[in-house]
Amino acid sequence: MSGDQSRVASGLREFVTGAGLLGRGLGLVLSNPRLLVIGLLPALLSGVLYVVLLVLLVRFLPDVSAQVTWFADGWRGWLRDTARVFAGAGVLGLSVLLGIVTFTAVTLLIGDPFYEKISERVEARFGGVPDEVEVGVLESLRRSAVDSLRLIGISVLVAIPLFLLGFVPFVGQTVVPVVGGAVGGWLLALELTGAPFQRRGQRLRHRRAVLRGRKPLTLGFGAAVFVVFLIPLGAVFLMPAAIAGATLLARKSLGSPTSITTTASL
């Protein structure tokens, strides 16, 4: 096998391993139903809010499509309608992308103490964190809010060119969704690994640098989370598993053990 083929095979293995971390996270939280229920509460609150917003978007999508294609008002009927269909698909797709990223940010802020506990239990089960940095609740919330706002800002900046490319025939319906999913997965991985990195005194810039060094692993996990979050109520019911899986992702990326070192449950 040539060097290029070896790198591709290694990258694919890393990607599959990363995707499998979500399943491992689910297994971990299912071992403690009480912790699972606690972790579901913030996601349920966010879920109700985002379902209402999605229903409103779908209800007014034709009006929104007409507004963003003002330039087509004087076109022939079929051309105008085609432009608005593409615009509607772009608005809906990118709204879903932004919705998933912002849903995660909002849910993490609402449930920070609960998700911190899940992440902490996972760390303890795999050997803990040497020289853990203690961060107060208010400071942790402040840091999470700042990092989340930065990630949301990045997602908005990425969404603008993707939205424009959505008007390009074929590209807008094939390439753009794939790129959007990859970007969404990457941002989700950055978002969800906040707690384990904060526990080590590391902020968003450290997360980016570390996870970039394990890009296939990170994209595999992020893509798996992104796909299940697209399933109705998937983001609600699998948020605790995503937190546990993200903690494993952080440990693997930082070179910490991910083999169970204690028989204690979560």
XYZ file of C-alpha atoms in Angstrom:
266
model
C 0.000 0.000 0.000
C 1.392 3.413 -1.002
C 1.853 6.273 1.433
C -1.212 8.143 0.116
C -3.400 5.041 0.344
C -2.150 4.398 3.861
C -3.044 7.933 4.934
C -6.513 7.631 3.395
C -7.105 4.279 5.116
C -5.873 5.694 8.418
C -8.128 8.742 8.019
C -11.145 6.533 7.314
C -10.432 4.425 10.398
C -10.169 7.594 12.483
C -13.440 8.885 11.016
C -15.273 5.640 11.837
C -13.756 5.609 15.334
C -14.940 9.181 15.855
C -18.462 8.314 14.733
C -18.417 5.353 17.130
C -17.728 7.668 20.081
C -21.364 8.785 19.993
C -22.454 5.170 20.428
C -19.991 4.717 23.281
C -21.346 7.879 24.871
C -24.893 6.533 24.611
C -23.850 3.304 26.289
C -22.247 5.235 29.130
C -25.265 7.430 29.917
C -27.683 4.493 29.607
C -25.761 2.839 32.442
C -27.128 5.565 34.739
C -30.808 6.277 33.909
C -31.032 8.977 36.593
C -28.164 10.925 35.055
C -29.737 10.422 31.633
C -33.065 11.912 32.758
C -31.331 14.913 34.356
C -29.413 15.469 31.136
C -32.624 15.385 29.082
C -34.357 18.232 30.940
C -32.381 21.179 29.441
C -32.630 19.640 25.971
C -36.406 19.281 26.337
C -36.737 22.970 27.236
C -34.640 24.009 24.242
C -36.458 21.512 22.050
C -39.860 23.088 22.686
C -38.481 26.523 21.791
C -36.840 25.332 18.569
C -39.865 23.313 17.429
C -41.981 26.469 17.701
C -39.383 28.419 15.693
C -39.198 25.687 13.020
C -43.000 25.618 12.649
C -43.028 29.401 12.226
C -40.244 29.219 9.630
C -42.073 26.582 7.577
C -45.323 28.564 7.873
C -43.757 31.733 6.486
C -41.164 30.108 4.192
C -42.922 31.179 0.943
C -42.933 34.815 2.129
C -39.282 34.619 3.176
C -38.337 33.078 -0.192
C -40.102 35.918 -1.995
C -38.281 38.505 0.133
C -34.800 37.124 -0.543
C -35.495 36.842 -4.301
C -36.745 40.387 -4.798
C -34.571 40.611 -7.897
C -36.733 37.971 -9.600
C -40.029 39.828 -9.214
C -40.032 40.888 -12.871
C -38.966 37.511 -14.269
C -41.198 35.094 -16.149
C -43.432 32.982 -13.951
C -41.502 29.713 -14.134
C -38.115 31.438 -13.704
C -39.371 33.394 -10.696
C -40.908 30.272 -9.141
C -37.730 28.239 -9.722
C -35.593 30.923 -8.077
C -37.929 30.984 -5.090
C -37.885 27.201 -4.746
C -34.071 27.240 -4.668
C -34.169 30.148 -2.221
C -36.651 28.338 0.012
C -34.525 25.193 0.019
C -31.437 27.283 0.855
C -33.187 29.169 3.651
C -34.568 25.958 5.153
C -31.300 24.033 4.879
C -29.136 26.758 6.366
C -31.730 27.462 9.052
C -31.418 23.808 10.046
C -27.607 24.139 10.111
C -27.765 27.276 12.272
C -30.551 25.757 14.352
C -28.510 22.673 15.237
C -25.438 24.706 16.198
C -27.394 27.311 18.179
C -29.600 24.613 19.747
C -26.481 22.972 21.126
C -25.154 26.308 22.411
C -28.447 27.261 24.073
C -28.928 23.805 25.577
C -25.383 23.741 26.969
C -25.932 27.134 28.590
C -29.249 26.072 30.128
C -27.929 22.738 31.328
C -24.298 23.606 32.053
C -24.272 22.138 35.615
C -25.996 18.928 34.453
C -23.776 18.366 31.441
C -20.699 19.258 33.463
C -21.663 16.451 35.852
C -22.080 13.936 32.990
C -18.702 14.904 31.523
C -17.077 14.756 34.968
C -18.431 11.251 35.610
C -17.134 10.047 32.243
C -13.687 11.502 32.993
C -13.653 9.806 36.402
C -14.542 6.443 34.892
C -11.609 6.642 32.479
C -8.979 7.759 34.959
C -9.902 11.349 35.807
C -7.990 14.526 34.992
C -4.570 15.077 36.589
C -4.081 18.679 37.757
C -7.726 19.567 37.102
C -8.393 23.316 37.021
C -11.280 24.331 39.271
C -13.649 26.814 37.610
C -16.553 28.450 39.472
C -20.111 28.027 38.184
C -20.488 31.679 37.148
C -17.084 31.769 35.463
C -17.859 28.506 33.667
C -21.155 29.947 32.405
C -19.414 33.143 31.277
C -16.743 31.237 29.373
C -19.321 28.926 27.796
C -21.422 31.899 26.699
C -18.444 33.710 25.152
C -17.211 30.603 23.330
C -20.732 29.766 22.138
C -21.255 33.274 20.759
C -17.969 33.006 18.859
C -18.978 29.679 17.341
C -22.423 30.989 16.411
C -20.742 33.975 14.750
C -18.518 31.645 12.747
C -21.505 29.537 11.705
C -23.352 32.655 10.488
C -20.332 33.771 8.447
C -20.092 30.319 6.868
C -23.847 30.178 6.241
C -23.852 33.318 4.064
C -21.713 31.937 1.177
C -23.424 28.545 1.484
C -26.785 30.276 1.117
C -25.607 32.069 -2.018
C -24.209 28.842 -3.481
C -27.614 27.271 -2.880
C -28.871 29.187 -5.934
C -26.381 27.379 -8.205
C -28.145 24.467 -9.941
C -26.874 20.992 -8.936
C -24.122 22.445 -6.703
C -26.707 23.944 -4.364
C -28.500 20.613 -3.996
C -25.461 18.303 -3.760
C -22.213 19.974 -2.706
C -23.716 22.588 -0.375
C -25.541 20.083 1.910
C -22.365 17.991 2.231
C -20.222 21.041 3.041
C -22.899 22.307 5.412
C -22.952 18.963 7.215
C -19.155 18.889 7.531
C -19.042 22.450 8.849
C -21.956 21.771 11.192
C -20.277 18.612 12.483
C -17.004 20.433 13.106
C -18.761 23.241 14.997
C -20.757 20.732 17.055
C -17.561 18.928 18.057
C -16.008 22.241 19.134
C -19.166 23.156 21.043
C -19.660 19.844 22.834
C -16.033 19.441 23.976
C -16.123 22.697 25.932
C -16.454 21.122 29.407
C -13.502 18.683 29.253
C -11.215 21.370 27.833
C -12.292 23.911 30.463
C -11.549 21.285 33.104
C -7.962 21.429 31.876
C -7.868 25.221 31.801
C -8.070 25.374 28.002
C -10.326 27.692 25.981
C -11.768 27.681 22.470
C -8.457 28.432 20.717
C -6.884 25.413 22.438
C -9.827 23.231 21.422
C -9.461 24.250 17.800
C -5.744 23.507 17.773
C -6.047 20.117 19.482
C -9.044 18.897 17.486
C -7.473 20.091 14.226
C -4.647 17.672 14.977
C -7.202 14.823 15.008
C -9.404 16.122 12.195
C -10.776 12.789 10.832
C -11.614 11.643 14.378
C -13.301 14.968 15.143
C -15.228 15.090 11.863
C -16.401 11.502 12.351
C -17.849 12.326 15.760
C -19.261 15.660 14.612
C -20.866 14.148 11.506
C -22.517 11.397 13.569
C -23.924 13.959 15.993
C -25.063 16.213 13.143
C -26.939 13.360 11.441
C -28.741 12.171 14.581
C -29.589 15.778 15.474
C -31.369 16.016 12.095
C -33.744 13.250 13.230
C -36.868 14.700 14.886
C -36.220 14.886 18.647
C -32.780 13.332 18.091
C -31.039 16.400 19.515
C -33.270 16.253 22.592
C -32.855 12.594 23.472
C -29.221 12.181 22.440
C -27.735 15.356 23.939
C -26.487 13.527 27.092
C -24.900 10.842 24.873
C -23.297 13.568 22.740
C -21.792 15.136 25.879
C -20.372 11.787 27.004
C -19.047 11.051 23.502
C -17.492 14.522 23.264
C -15.688 13.906 26.543
C -14.210 10.728 25.062
C -13.264 12.697 21.935
C -11.453 15.272 24.060
C -9.613 12.553 26.002
C -8.504 10.745 22.817
C -7.396 14.012 21.214
C -5.413 14.981 24.297
C -3.816 11.549 24.637
C -5.716 10.590 27.803
C -6.870 6.984 28.372
C -10.260 5.968 26.986
C -10.175 2.425 28.328
C -12.160 1.908 31.527
C -9.882 1.962 34.552
C -12.574 1.432 37.175
C -15.630 -0.797 37.377
C -17.676 1.973 39.001
C -20.716 3.062 37.001
C -21.465 6.618 36.004
